[in-house]
Structure formats: C-alpha cells, structure tokens
PDB file of N, CA and C in Angstrom:
ATOM      1  N   MET E   1      11.565   0.810  11.290  1.00 68.00           N
ATOM      2  CA  MET E   1      12.211   0.271  10.113  1.00 68.00           C
ATOM      3  C   MET E   1      11.170   0.092   9.020  1.00 68.00           C
ATOM      4  N   GLY E   2      11.548   0.361   7.809  1.00 75.00           N
ATOM      5  CA  GLY E   2      10.654   0.215   6.675  1.00 75.00           C
ATOM      6  C   GLY E   2      10.973  -1.039   5.885  1.00 75.00           C
ATOM      7  N   ALA E   3      10.068  -1.391   5.012  1.00 78.00           N
ATOM      8  CA  ALA E   3      10.244  -2.575   4.174  1.00 78.00           C
ATOM      9  C   ALA E   3       9.635  -2.319   2.804  1.00 78.00           C
ATOM     10  N   GLN E   4      10.075  -3.093   1.847  1.00 86.00           N
ATOM     11  CA  GLN E   4       9.514  -3.031   0.500  1.00 86.00           C
ATOM     12  C   GLN E   4       8.475  -4.136   0.357  1.00 86.00           C
ATOM     13  N   VAL E   5       7.373  -3.833  -0.313  1.00 90.00           N
ATOM     14  CA  VAL E   5       6.402  -4.863  -0.671  1.00 90.00           C
ATOM     15  C   VAL E   5       6.262  -4.877  -2.185  1.00 90.00           C
ATOM     16  N   LYS E   6       6.035  -6.066  -2.698  1.00 94.00           N
ATOM     17  CA  LYS E   6       5.778  -6.220  -4.131  1.00 94.00           C
ATOM     18  C   LYS E   6       4.285  -6.400  -4.318  1.00 94.00           C
ATOM     19  N   VAL E   7       3.768  -5.810  -5.372  1.00 96.00           N
ATOM     20  CA  VAL E   7       2.341  -5.831  -5.676  1.00 96.00           C
ATOM     21  C   VAL E   7       2.157  -6.567  -6.992  1.00 96.00           C
ATOM     22  N   LYS E   8       1.235  -7.545  -6.996  1.00 97.00           N
ATOM     23  CA  LYS E   8       0.967  -8.293  -8.227  1.00 97.00           C
ATOM     24  C   LYS E   8      -0.524  -8.556  -8.350  1.00 97.00           C
ATOM     25  N   CYS E   9      -1.016  -8.455  -9.583  1.00 98.00           N
ATOM     26  CA  CYS E   9      -2.408  -8.798  -9.874  1.00 98.00           C
ATOM     27  C   CYS E   9      -2.437  -9.709 -11.092  1.00 98.00           C
ATOM     28  N   GLN E  10      -3.472 -10.515 -11.193  1.00 97.00           N
ATOM     29  CA  GLN E  10      -3.638 -11.420 -12.333  1.00 97.00           C
ATOM     30  C   GLN E  10      -3.755 -10.668 -13.648  1.00 97.00           C
ATOM     31  N   CYS E  11      -4.168  -9.400 -13.603  1.00 98.00           N
ATOM     32  CA  CYS E  11      -4.336  -8.608 -14.827  1.00 98.00           C
ATOM     33  C   CYS E  11      -3.003  -8.099 -15.380  1.00 98.00           C
ATOM     34  N   GLY E  12      -1.928  -8.276 -14.623  1.00 98.00           N
ATOM     35  CA  GLY E  12      -0.618  -7.831 -15.076  1.00 98.00           C
ATOM     36  C   GLY E  12      -0.064  -6.634 -14.330  1.00 98.00           C
ATOM     37  N   LEU E  13      -0.861  -6.000 -13.487  1.00 97.00           N
ATOM     38  CA  LEU E  13      -0.362  -4.869 -12.712  1.00 97.00           C
ATOM     39  C   LEU E  13       0.758  -5.337 -11.790  1.00 97.00           C
ATOM     40  N   ARG E  14       1.853  -4.596 -11.780  1.00 97.00           N
ATOM     41  CA  ARG E  14       2.999  -4.882 -10.924  1.00 97.00           C
ATOM     42  C   ARG E  14       3.496  -3.566 -10.344  1.00 97.00           C
ATOM     43  N   ALA E  15       3.960  -3.608  -9.101  1.00 95.00           N
ATOM     44  CA  ALA E  15       4.535  -2.414  -8.472  1.00 95.00           C
ATOM     45  C   ALA E  15       5.418  -2.844  -7.313  1.00 95.00           C
ATOM     46  N   GLU E  16       6.302  -1.956  -6.918  1.00 94.00           N
ATOM     47  CA  GLU E  16       7.112  -2.123  -5.718  1.00 94.00           C
ATOM     48  C   GLU E  16       6.934  -0.861  -4.884  1.00 94.00           C
ATOM     49  N   ILE E  17       6.563  -1.046  -3.624  1.00 91.00           N
ATOM     50  CA  ILE E  17       6.211   0.070  -2.748  1.00 91.00           C
ATOM     51  C   ILE E  17       7.025  -0.032  -1.461  1.00 91.00           C
ATOM     52  N   LEU E  18       7.530   1.101  -0.984  1.00 86.00           N
ATOM     53  CA  LEU E  18       8.172   1.137   0.327  1.00 86.00           C
ATOM     54  C   LEU E  18       7.105   1.390   1.380  1.00 86.00           C
ATOM     55  N   THR E  19       7.254   0.745   2.531  1.00 85.00           N
ATOM     56  CA  THR E  19       6.330   0.948   3.644  1.00 85.00           C
ATOM     57  C   THR E  19       7.110   1.445   4.849  1.00 85.00           C
ATOM     58  N   GLY E  20       6.407   2.125   5.744  1.00 80.00           N
ATOM     59  CA  GLY E  20       7.011   2.552   6.996  1.00 80.00           C
ATOM     60  C   GLY E  20       7.849   3.804   6.882  1.00 80.00           C
ATOM     61  N   GLY E  21       8.814   3.888   7.758  1.00 74.00           N
ATOM     62  CA  GLY E  21       9.727   5.013   7.822  1.00 74.00           C
ATOM     63  C   GLY E  21      11.033   4.543   8.425  1.00 74.00           C
ATOM     64  N   ASN E  22      11.922   5.483   8.741  1.00 69.00           N
ATOM     65  CA  ASN E  22      13.190   5.086   9.346  1.00 69.00           C
ATOM     66  C   ASN E  22      13.392   5.827  10.662  1.00 69.00           C
ATOM     67  N   MET E  23      14.530   5.602  11.300  1.00 73.00           N
ATOM     68  CA  MET E  23      14.775   6.203  12.614  1.00 73.00           C
ATOM     69  C   MET E  23      14.763   7.727  12.551  1.00 73.00           C
ATOM     70  N   ALA E  24      15.203   8.284  11.454  1.00 78.00           N
ATOM     71  CA  ALA E  24      15.285   9.738  11.334  1.00 78.00           C
ATOM     72  C   ALA E  24      13.939  10.399  11.032  1.00 78.00           C
ATOM     73  N   ASN E  25      13.007   9.671  10.395  1.00 77.00           N
ATOM     74  CA  ASN E  25      11.767  10.329   9.956  1.00 77.00           C
ATOM     75  C   ASN E  25      10.478   9.669  10.454  1.00 77.00           C
ATOM     76  N   HIS E  26      10.570   8.699  11.340  1.00 74.00           N
ATOM     77  CA  HIS E  26       9.379   7.927  11.734  1.00 74.00           C
ATOM     78  C   HIS E  26       8.270   8.757  12.385  1.00 74.00           C
ATOM     79  N   LEU E  27       8.592   9.936  12.872  1.00 82.00           N
ATOM     80  CA  LEU E  27       7.552  10.781  13.471  1.00 82.00           C
ATOM     81  C   LEU E  27       6.697  11.484  12.421  1.00 82.00           C
ATOM     82  N   THR E  28       7.225  11.607  11.211  1.00 88.00           N
ATOM     83  CA  THR E  28       6.502  12.325  10.156  1.00 88.00           C
ATOM     84  C   THR E  28       6.250  11.491   8.903  1.00 88.00           C
ATOM     85  N   VAL E  29       6.807  10.279   8.845  1.00 87.00           N
ATOM     86  CA  VAL E  29       6.681   9.458   7.636  1.00 87.00           C
ATOM     87  C   VAL E  29       6.126   8.081   7.973  1.00 87.00           C
ATOM     88  N   ASP E  30       5.095   7.692   7.265  1.00 86.00           N
ATOM     89  CA  ASP E  30       4.515   6.348   7.342  1.00 86.00           C
ATOM     90  C   ASP E  30       4.059   5.979   5.933  1.00 86.00           C
ATOM     91  N   PHE E  31       5.011   5.543   5.105  1.00 89.00           N
ATOM     92  CA  PHE E  31       4.672   5.147   3.741  1.00 89.00           C
ATOM     93  C   PHE E  31       3.829   3.885   3.762  1.00 89.00           C
ATOM     94  N   PHE E  32       2.840   3.839   2.873  1.00 92.00           N
ATOM     95  CA  PHE E  32       1.967   2.667   2.804  1.00 92.00           C
ATOM     96  C   PHE E  32       1.343   2.604   1.418  1.00 92.00           C
ATOM     97  N   PRO E  33       1.077   1.392   0.907  1.00 95.00           N
ATOM     98  CA  PRO E  33       0.433   1.273  -0.404  1.00 95.00           C
ATOM     99  C   PRO E  33      -0.991   1.828  -0.369  1.00 95.00           C
ATOM    100  N   CYS E  34      -1.329   2.562  -1.415  1.00 96.00           N
ATOM    101  CA  CYS E  34      -2.659   3.155  -1.531  1.00 96.00           C
ATOM    102  C   CYS E  34      -3.228   2.926  -2.928  1.00 96.00           C
ATOM    103  N   TYR E  35      -4.528   2.899  -2.992  1.00 98.00           N
ATOM    104  CA  TYR E  35      -5.294   2.763  -4.226  1.00 98.00           C
ATOM    105  C   TYR E  35      -5.558   4.172  -4.743  1.00 98.00           C
ATOM    106  N   CYS E  36      -5.103   4.477  -5.960  1.00 97.00           N
ATOM    107  CA  CYS E  36      -5.407   5.783  -6.548  1.00 97.00           C
ATOM    108  C   CYS E  36      -6.541   5.607  -7.552  1.00 97.00           C
ATOM    109  N   GLY E  37      -7.684   6.193  -7.245  1.00 93.00           N
ATOM    110  CA  GLY E  37      -8.846   6.101  -8.122  1.00 93.00           C
ATOM    111  C   GLY E  37      -8.740   6.962  -9.363  1.00 93.00           C
ATOM    112  N   HIS E  38      -7.810   7.918  -9.368  1.00 96.00           N
ATOM    113  CA  HIS E  38      -7.661   8.805 -10.515  1.00 96.00           C
ATOM    114  C   HIS E  38      -6.742   8.211 -11.579  1.00 96.00           C
ATOM    115  N   CYS E  39      -5.531   7.827 -11.203  1.00 95.00           N
ATOM    116  CA  CYS E  39      -4.608   7.278 -12.211  1.00 95.00           C
ATOM    117  C   CYS E  39      -4.647   5.747 -12.266  1.00 95.00           C
ATOM    118  N   ARG E  40      -5.467   5.142 -11.390  1.00 96.00           N
ATOM    119  CA  ARG E  40      -5.701   3.692 -11.386  1.00 96.00           C
ATOM    120  C   ARG E  40      -4.409   2.891 -11.239  1.00 96.00           C
ATOM    121  N   GLU E  41      -3.651   3.267 -10.214  1.00 97.00           N
ATOM    122  CA  GLU E  41      -2.397   2.599  -9.885  1.00 97.00           C
ATOM    123  C   GLU E  41      -2.341   2.337  -8.382  1.00 97.00           C
ATOM    124  N   VAL E  42      -1.476   1.408  -7.985  1.00 97.00           N
ATOM    125  CA  VAL E  42      -1.121   1.258  -6.582  1.00 97.00           C
ATOM    126  C   VAL E  42       0.060   2.191  -6.360  1.00 97.00           C
ATOM    127  N   VAL E  43      -0.070   3.092  -5.402  1.00 97.00           N
ATOM    128  CA  VAL E  43       0.960   4.103  -5.185  1.00 97.00           C
ATOM    129  C   VAL E  43       1.411   4.108  -3.729  1.00 97.00           C
ATOM    130  N   GLN E  44       2.561   4.696  -3.500  1.00 94.00           N
ATOM    131  CA  GLN E  44       3.102   4.872  -2.158  1.00 94.00           C
ATOM    132  C   GLN E  44       2.723   6.260  -1.674  1.00 94.00           C
ATOM    133  N   ALA E  45       2.091   6.330  -0.503  1.00 94.00           N
ATOM    134  CA  ALA E  45       1.732   7.637   0.056  1.00 94.00           C
ATOM    135  C   ALA E  45       2.109   7.672   1.528  1.00 94.00           C
ATOM    136  N   ASN E  46       2.366   8.857   2.022  1.00 93.00           N
ATOM    137  CA  ASN E  46       2.712   9.056   3.422  1.00 93.00           C
ATOM    138  C   ASN E  46       1.422   9.252   4.216  1.00 93.00           C
ATOM    139  N   LEU E  47       1.041   8.256   5.004  1.00 90.00           N
ATOM    140  CA  LEU E  47      -0.210   8.328   5.759  1.00 90.00           C
ATOM    141  C   LEU E  47      -0.150   9.329   6.911  1.00 90.00           C
ATOM    142  N   LYS E  48       1.041   9.821   7.234  1.00 92.00           N
ATOM    143  CA  LYS E  48       1.147  10.840   8.283  1.00 92.00           C
ATOM    144  C   LYS E  48       0.986  12.254   7.737  1.00 92.00           C
ATOM    145  N   ASP E  49       0.899  12.399   6.421  1.00 92.00           N
ATOM    146  CA  ASP E  49       0.574  13.708   5.846  1.00 92.00           C
ATOM    147  C   ASP E  49      -0.859  14.062   6.222  1.00 92.00           C
ATOM    148  N   THR E  50      -1.129  15.334   6.449  1.00 91.00           N
ATOM    149  CA  THR E  50      -2.493  15.742   6.795  1.00 91.00           C
ATOM    150  C   THR E  50      -3.438  15.563   5.615  1.00 91.00           C
ATOM    151  N   SER E  51      -2.928  15.662   4.402  1.00 92.00           N
ATOM    152  CA  SER E  51      -3.729  15.465   3.198  1.00 92.00           C
ATOM    153  C   SER E  51      -2.897  14.685   2.170  1.00 92.00           C
ATOM    154  N   PRO E  52      -2.803  13.348   2.345  1.00 92.00           N
ATOM    155  CA  PRO E  52      -1.960  12.567   1.427  1.00 92.00           C
ATOM    156  C   PRO E  52      -2.447  12.666  -0.014  1.00 92.00           C
ATOM    157  N   LYS E  53      -1.490  12.698  -0.922  1.00 93.00           N
ATOM    158  CA  LYS E  53      -1.799  12.797  -2.354  1.00 93.00           C
ATOM    159  C   LYS E  53      -1.042  11.719  -3.113  1.00 93.00           C
ATOM    160  N   CYS E  54      -1.564  11.371  -4.277  1.00 95.00           N
ATOM    161  CA  CYS E  54      -0.897  10.424  -5.162  1.00 95.00           C
ATOM    162  C   CYS E  54       0.399  11.070  -5.663  1.00 95.00           C
ATOM    163  N   PRO E  55       1.533  10.386  -5.560  1.00 93.00           N
ATOM    164  CA  PRO E  55       2.782  10.972  -6.044  1.00 93.00           C
ATOM    165  C   PRO E  55       2.845  11.057  -7.573  1.00 93.00           C
ATOM    166  N   THR E  56       1.997  10.309  -8.262  1.00 94.00           N
ATOM    167  CA  THR E  56       1.997  10.293  -9.726  1.00 94.00           C
ATOM    168  C   THR E  56       1.135  11.408 -10.308  1.00 94.00           C
ATOM    169  N   CYS E  57      -0.142  11.452  -9.909  1.00 96.00           N
ATOM    170  CA  CYS E  57      -1.080  12.406 -10.518  1.00 96.00           C
ATOM    171  C   CYS E  57      -1.469  13.556  -9.586  1.00 96.00           C
ATOM    172  N   LYS E  58      -0.989  13.527  -8.338  1.00 96.00           N
ATOM    173  CA  LYS E  58      -1.259  14.564  -7.323  1.00 96.00           C
ATOM    174  C   LYS E  58      -2.713  14.612  -6.865  1.00 96.00           C
ATOM    175  N   SER E  59      -3.491  13.602  -7.204  1.00 96.00           N
ATOM    176  CA  SER E  59      -4.889  13.534  -6.791  1.00 96.00           C
ATOM    177  C   SER E  59      -4.978  13.204  -5.301  1.00 96.00           C
ATOM    178  N   ASP E  60      -6.052  13.655  -4.664  1.00 92.00           N
ATOM    179  CA  ASP E  60      -6.295  13.254  -3.285  1.00 92.00           C
ATOM    180  C   ASP E  60      -7.277  12.080  -3.225  1.00 92.00           C
ATOM    181  N   GLU E  61      -7.537  11.458  -4.373  1.00 91.00           N
ATOM    182  CA  GLU E  61      -8.434  10.300  -4.454  1.00 91.00           C
ATOM    183  C   GLU E  61      -7.695   9.008  -4.122  1.00 91.00           C
ATOM    184  N   ILE E  62      -6.904   9.019  -3.054  1.00 96.00           N
ATOM    185  CA  ILE E  62      -6.195   7.799  -2.688  1.00 96.00           C
ATOM    186  C   ILE E  62      -6.819   7.187  -1.445  1.00 96.00           C
ATOM    187  N   ILE E  63      -6.800   5.866  -1.412  1.00 96.00           N
ATOM    188  CA  ILE E  63      -7.358   5.123  -0.289  1.00 96.00           C
ATOM    189  C   ILE E  63      -6.291   4.138   0.173  1.00 96.00           C
ATOM    190  N   PRO E  64      -5.881   4.189   1.442  1.00 94.00           N
ATOM    191  CA  PRO E  64      -4.894   3.223   1.925  1.00 94.00           C
ATOM    192  C   PRO E  64      -5.458   1.802   1.865  1.00 94.00           C
ATOM    193  N   TYR E  65      -4.594   0.849   1.602  1.00 93.00           N
ATOM    194  CA  TYR E  65      -5.032  -0.543   1.545  1.00 93.00           C
ATOM    195  C   TYR E  65      -5.361  -1.120   2.917  1.00 93.00           C
ATOM    196  N   THR E  66      -5.410  -0.287   3.947  1.00 88.00           N
ATOM    197  CA  THR E  66      -5.938  -0.699   5.247  1.00 88.00           C
ATOM    198  C   THR E  66      -7.463  -0.613   5.259  1.00 88.00           C
ATOM    199  N   ASN E  67      -8.042   0.066   4.277  1.00 92.00           N
ATOM    200  CA  ASN E  67      -9.494   0.249   4.198  1.00 92.00           C
ATOM    201  C   ASN E  67     -10.174  -1.093   3.908  1.00 92.00           C
ATOM    202  N   PRO E  68     -11.110  -1.519   4.754  1.00 89.00           N
ATOM    203  CA  PRO E  68     -11.778  -2.812   4.565  1.00 89.00           C
ATOM    204  C   PRO E  68     -12.499  -2.949   3.220  1.00 89.00           C
ATOM    205  N   LYS E  69     -12.897  -1.837   2.602  1.00 94.00           N
ATOM    206  CA  LYS E  69     -13.580  -1.905   1.306  1.00 94.00           C
ATOM    207  C   LYS E  69     -12.656  -2.396   0.196  1.00 94.00           C
ATOM    208  N   LEU E  70     -11.352  -2.320   0.429  1.00 95.00           N
ATOM    209  CA  LEU E  70     -10.391  -2.761  -0.584  1.00 95.00           C
ATOM    210  C   LEU E  70      -9.932  -4.200  -0.369  1.00 95.00           C
ATOM    211  N   ARG E  71     -10.400  -4.836   0.700  1.00 90.00           N
ATOM    212  CA  ARG E  71     -10.011  -6.214   1.012  1.00 90.00           C
ATOM    213  C   ARG E  71     -11.138  -7.169   0.652  1.00 90.00           C
ATOM    214  N   ALA E  72     -10.771  -8.292   0.035  1.00 90.00           N
ATOM    215  CA  ALA E  72     -11.778  -9.293  -0.315  1.00 90.00           C
ATOM    216  C   ALA E  72     -12.400  -9.875   0.946  1.00 90.00           C
ATOM    217  N   LYS E  73     -11.590 -10.097   1.954  1.00 72.00           N
ATOM    218  CA  LYS E  73     -12.057 -10.513   3.273  1.00 72.00           C
ATOM    219  C   LYS E  73     -10.913 -10.288   4.245  1.00 72.00           C
ATOM    220  N   THR E  74     -11.196 -10.351   5.528  1.00 62.00           N
ATOM    221  CA  THR E  74     -10.153 -10.150   6.525  1.00 62.00           C
ATOM    222  C   THR E  74      -9.383 -11.444   6.722  1.00 62.00           C
ATOM    223  N   TRP E  75      -8.080 -11.346   6.589  1.00 63.00           N
ATOM    224  CA  TRP E  75      -7.198 -12.495   6.782  1.00 63.00           C
ATOM    225  C   TRP E  75      -6.439 -12.306   8.083  1.00 63.00           C
ATOM    226  N   LYS E  76      -6.122 -13.391   8.740  1.00 64.00           N
ATOM    227  CA  LYS E  76      -5.398 -13.308  10.007  1.00 64.00           C
ATOM    228  C   LYS E  76      -3.888 -13.294   9.813  1.00 64.00           C
ATOM    229  N   ASN E  77      -3.412 -13.707   8.663  1.00 62.00           N
ATOM    230  CA  ASN E  77      -1.974 -13.807   8.428  1.00 62.00           C
ATOM    231  C   ASN E  77      -1.398 -12.459   8.001  1.00 62.00           C
ATOM    232  N   THR E  78      -1.100 -11.618   8.971  1.00 55.00           N
ATOM    233  CA  THR E  78      -0.489 -10.327   8.676  1.00 55.00           C
ATOM    234  C   THR E  78       0.977 -10.544   8.364  1.00 55.00           C
ATOM    235  N   PHE E  79       1.456  -9.960   7.274  1.00 59.00           N
ATOM    236  CA  PHE E  79       2.876 -10.108   6.982  1.00 59.00           C
ATOM    237  C   PHE E  79       3.621  -8.790   6.951  1.00 59.00           C
ATOM    238  N   ILE E  80       2.928  -7.676   6.887  1.00 57.00           N
ATOM    239  CA  ILE E  80       3.567  -6.368   7.014  1.00 57.00           C
ATOM    240  C   ILE E  80       2.775  -5.586   8.051  1.00 57.00           C
ATOM    241  N   LYS E  81       3.449  -5.138   9.090  1.00 52.00           N
ATOM    242  CA  LYS E  81       2.787  -4.317  10.102  1.00 52.00           C
ATOM    243  C   LYS E  81       3.728  -3.181  10.461  1.00 52.00           C
ATOM    244  N   TYR E  82       3.228  -1.970  10.375  1.00 53.00           N
ATOM    245  CA  TYR E  82       4.010  -0.801  10.733  1.00 53.00           C
ATOM    246  C   TYR E  82       3.061   0.178  11.395  1.00 53.00           C
ATOM    247  N   PHE E  83       3.340   0.537  12.613  1.00 50.00           N
ATOM    248  CA  PHE E  83       2.421   1.325  13.425  1.00 50.00           C
ATOM    249  C   PHE E  83       1.062   0.629  13.438  1.00 50.00           C
ATOM    250  N   LYS E  84       0.013   1.289  13.006  1.00 56.00           N
ATOM    251  CA  LYS E  84      -1.326   0.689  13.019  1.00 56.00           C
ATOM    252  C   LYS E  84      -1.696   0.061  11.682  1.00 56.00           C
ATOM    253  N   ASP E  85      -0.816   0.142  10.704  1.00 59.00           N
ATOM    254  CA  ASP E  85      -1.117  -0.302   9.343  1.00 59.00           C
ATOM    255  C   ASP E  85      -0.644  -1.738   9.129  1.00 59.00           C
ATOM    256  N   ASP E  86      -1.460  -2.523   8.440  1.00 76.00           N
ATOM    257  CA  ASP E  86      -1.031  -3.886   8.151  1.00 76.00           C
ATOM    258  C   ASP E  86      -1.531  -4.349   6.795  1.00 76.00           C
ATOM    259  N   LEU E  87      -0.805  -5.321   6.248  1.00 83.00           N
ATOM    260  CA  LEU E  87      -1.195  -6.005   5.015  1.00 83.00           C
ATOM    261  C   LEU E  87      -1.247  -7.485   5.324  1.00 83.00           C
ATOM    262  N   THR E  88      -2.159  -8.182   4.685  1.00 81.00           N
ATOM    263  CA  THR E  88      -2.274  -9.620   4.904  1.00 81.00           C
ATOM    264  C   THR E  88      -1.983 -10.358   3.605  1.00 81.00           C
ATOM    265  N   LYS E  89      -2.013 -11.675   3.685  1.00 81.00           N
ATOM    266  CA  LYS E  89      -1.777 -12.497   2.502  1.00 81.00           C
ATOM    267  C   LYS E  89      -3.045 -12.690   1.675  1.00 81.00           C
ATOM    268  N   GLY E  90      -4.064 -11.911   1.943  1.00 87.00           N
ATOM    269  CA  GLY E  90      -5.330 -12.020   1.227  1.00 87.00           C
ATOM    270  C   GLY E  90      -5.337 -11.282  -0.097  1.00 87.00           C
ATOM    271  N   TYR E  91      -6.530 -11.128  -0.639  1.00 93.00           N
ATOM    272  CA  TYR E  91      -6.723 -10.448  -1.921  1.00 93.00           C
ATOM    273  C   TYR E  91      -7.311  -9.060  -1.700  1.00 93.00           C
ATOM    274  N   TYR E  92      -6.905  -8.146  -2.566  1.00 94.00           N
ATOM    275  CA  TYR E  92      -7.312  -6.751  -2.483  1.00 94.00           C
ATOM    276  C   TYR E  92      -7.838  -6.283  -3.835  1.00 94.00           C
ATOM    277  N   LYS E  93      -8.518  -5.142  -3.834  1.00 97.00           N
ATOM    278  CA  LYS E  93      -9.065  -4.582  -5.070  1.00 97.00           C
ATOM    279  C   LYS E  93      -7.951  -3.961  -5.908  1.00 97.00           C
ATOM    280  N   CYS E  94      -7.900  -4.362  -7.157  1.00 98.00           N
ATOM    281  CA  CYS E  94      -6.906  -3.846  -8.088  1.00 98.00           C
ATOM    282  C   CYS E  94      -7.441  -2.566  -8.730  1.00 98.00           C
ATOM    283  N   PRO E  95      -6.653  -1.490  -8.744  1.00 97.00           N
ATOM    284  CA  PRO E  95      -7.128  -0.255  -9.363  1.00 97.00           C
ATOM    285  C   PRO E  95      -7.196  -0.342 -10.886  1.00 97.00           C
ATOM    286  N   LYS E  96      -6.453  -1.270 -11.465  1.00 97.00           N
ATOM    287  CA  LYS E  96      -6.424  -1.392 -12.924  1.00 97.00           C
ATOM    288  C   LYS E  96      -7.625  -2.184 -13.448  1.00 97.00           C
ATOM    289  N   CYS E  97      -7.847  -3.398 -12.927  1.00 98.00           N
ATOM    290  CA  CYS E  97      -8.926  -4.255 -13.444  1.00 98.00           C
ATOM    291  C   CYS E  97     -10.187  -4.216 -12.583  1.00 98.00           C
ATOM    292  N   GLN E  98     -10.106  -3.598 -11.393  1.00 98.00           N
ATOM    293  CA  GLN E  98     -11.241  -3.446 -10.480  1.00 98.00           C
ATOM    294  C   GLN E  98     -11.704  -4.758  -9.845  1.00 98.00           C
ATOM    295  N   ARG E  99     -10.910  -5.818  -9.962  1.00 98.00           N
ATOM    296  CA  ARG E  99     -11.269  -7.101  -9.342  1.00 98.00           C
ATOM    297  C   ARG E  99     -10.501  -7.284  -8.033  1.00 98.00           C
ATOM    298  N   MET E 100     -10.979  -8.158  -7.194  1.00 97.00           N
ATOM    299  CA  MET E 100     -10.312  -8.469  -5.921  1.00 97.00           C
ATOM    300  C   MET E 100      -9.260  -9.557  -6.153  1.00 97.00           C
ATOM    301  N   THR E 101      -8.287  -9.248  -6.981  1.00 96.00           N
ATOM    302  CA  THR E 101      -7.262 -10.230  -7.347  1.00 96.00           C
ATOM    303  C   THR E 101      -5.845  -9.708  -7.120  1.00 96.00           C
ATOM    304  N   LEU E 102      -5.702  -8.594  -6.452  1.00 96.00           N
ATOM    305  CA  LEU E 102      -4.393  -8.008  -6.190  1.00 96.00           C
ATOM    306  C   LEU E 102      -3.829  -8.590  -4.900  1.00 96.00           C
ATOM    307  N   GLN E 103      -2.529  -8.883  -4.889  1.00 93.00           N
ATOM    308  CA  GLN E 103      -1.879  -9.424  -3.697  1.00 93.00           C
ATOM    309  C   GLN E 103      -0.591  -8.671  -3.403  1.00 93.00           C
ATOM    310  N   PHE E 104      -0.210  -8.688  -2.125  1.00 92.00           N
ATOM    311  CA  PHE E 104       1.046  -8.097  -1.672  1.00 92.00           C
ATOM    312  C   PHE E 104       1.986  -9.208  -1.235  1.00 92.00           C
ATOM    313  N   PHE E 105       3.282  -9.025  -1.528  1.00 89.00           N
ATOM    314  CA  PHE E 105       4.315  -9.993  -1.181  1.00 89.00           C
ATOM    315  C   PHE E 105       5.504  -9.256  -0.578  1.00 89.00           C
ATOM    316  N   HIS E 106       6.314  -9.974   0.209  1.00 84.00           N
ATOM    317  CA  HIS E 106       7.541  -9.389   0.745  1.00 84.00           C
ATOM    318  C   HIS E 106       8.457  -8.982  -0.390  1.00 84.00           C
ATOM    319  N   GLY E 107       9.043  -7.808  -0.267  1.00 80.00           N
ATOM    320  CA  GLY E 107      10.052  -7.353  -1.215  1.00 80.00           C
ATOM    321  C   GLY E 107      11.434  -7.743  -0.722  1.00 80.00           C
ATOM    322  N   SER E 108      12.444  -7.230  -1.375  1.00 72.00           N
ATOM    323  CA  SER E 108      13.813  -7.619  -1.031  1.00 72.00           C
ATOM    324  C   SER E 108      14.573  -6.540  -0.269  1.00 72.00           C
ATOM    325  N   ILE E 109      13.901  -5.457   0.095  1.00 64.00           N
ATOM    326  CA  ILE E 109      14.593  -4.345   0.752  1.00 64.00           C
ATOM    327  C   ILE E 109      13.984  -4.086   2.133  1.00 64.00           C
ATOM    328  N   PHE E 110      14.853  -3.939   3.123  1.00 63.00           N
ATOM    329  CA  PHE E 110      14.472  -3.414   4.431  1.00 63.00           C
ATOM    330  C   PHE E 110      15.305  -2.161   4.630  1.00 63.00           C
ATOM    331  N   TRP E 111      14.710  -1.102   5.107  1.00 61.00           N
ATOM    332  CA  TRP E 111      15.455   0.155   5.245  1.00 61.00           C
ATOM    333  C   TRP E 111      15.224   0.786   6.607  1.00 61.00           C
ATOM    334  N   ASP E 112      16.221   1.531   7.059  1.00 56.00           N
ATOM    335  CA  ASP E 112      16.137   2.169   8.365  1.00 56.00           C
ATOM    336  C   ASP E 112      16.784   3.531   8.354  1.00 56.00           C
TER     337      ASP E 112
END
C-alpha cells in the first residue's frame, strides 16, 4: 500500500509526494521522495527503476531521502516505511535553500 507525504521547509518549499506502490505494481514500483540537484526540487521517483530520473527535468542527479547525507541526524521515530525505505520526523536537506530544515509529514491519501 502506498501513502502520500507532505513536504515543508522553512524557506517556503512545499510538495506532495506519493510513496510506495500498490498490489498491482509493487514488484516494479517503489515511489519515494528524492532530492533533485539539477532542478532543486523534492521529487517523486521510482526506486525500483534501474536508473531513476527526475520526473521534472529528467536528470539522473537524484538522491533518495534515505541517504544519510540528506538527514540532519538519525531519528528513531519512523513514520513512513515501505520495503526498506523510511522517513522520520527529523530534518532533511532542502534542495531549494540547502539547509537542513526540510520535514516530511503524513499526507491525506493512502492508495492500493
């Protein structure tokens, strides 16, 4: 089952991203928020693709937010977990302002 996460940063960046997959596509789809270094946005990418790309600019300069370099510190309070991927209630690096002030929150959609 997939879920929506909301992305917010103190600089004003906002986004809504779908995570996971559904019963029909879970073997080939694992959507997860990623940092795009080219267009400087938080984007949704399929981590099960052999070469994931930014859906906006088509760059391969994307980094999943599971990467420890994008986390201010490791938090124990995981609130989104899908397969091996997780998000915590901590702070992450914002692609827009480059500060560790980006946060993820539960969205209002669950999908299957």
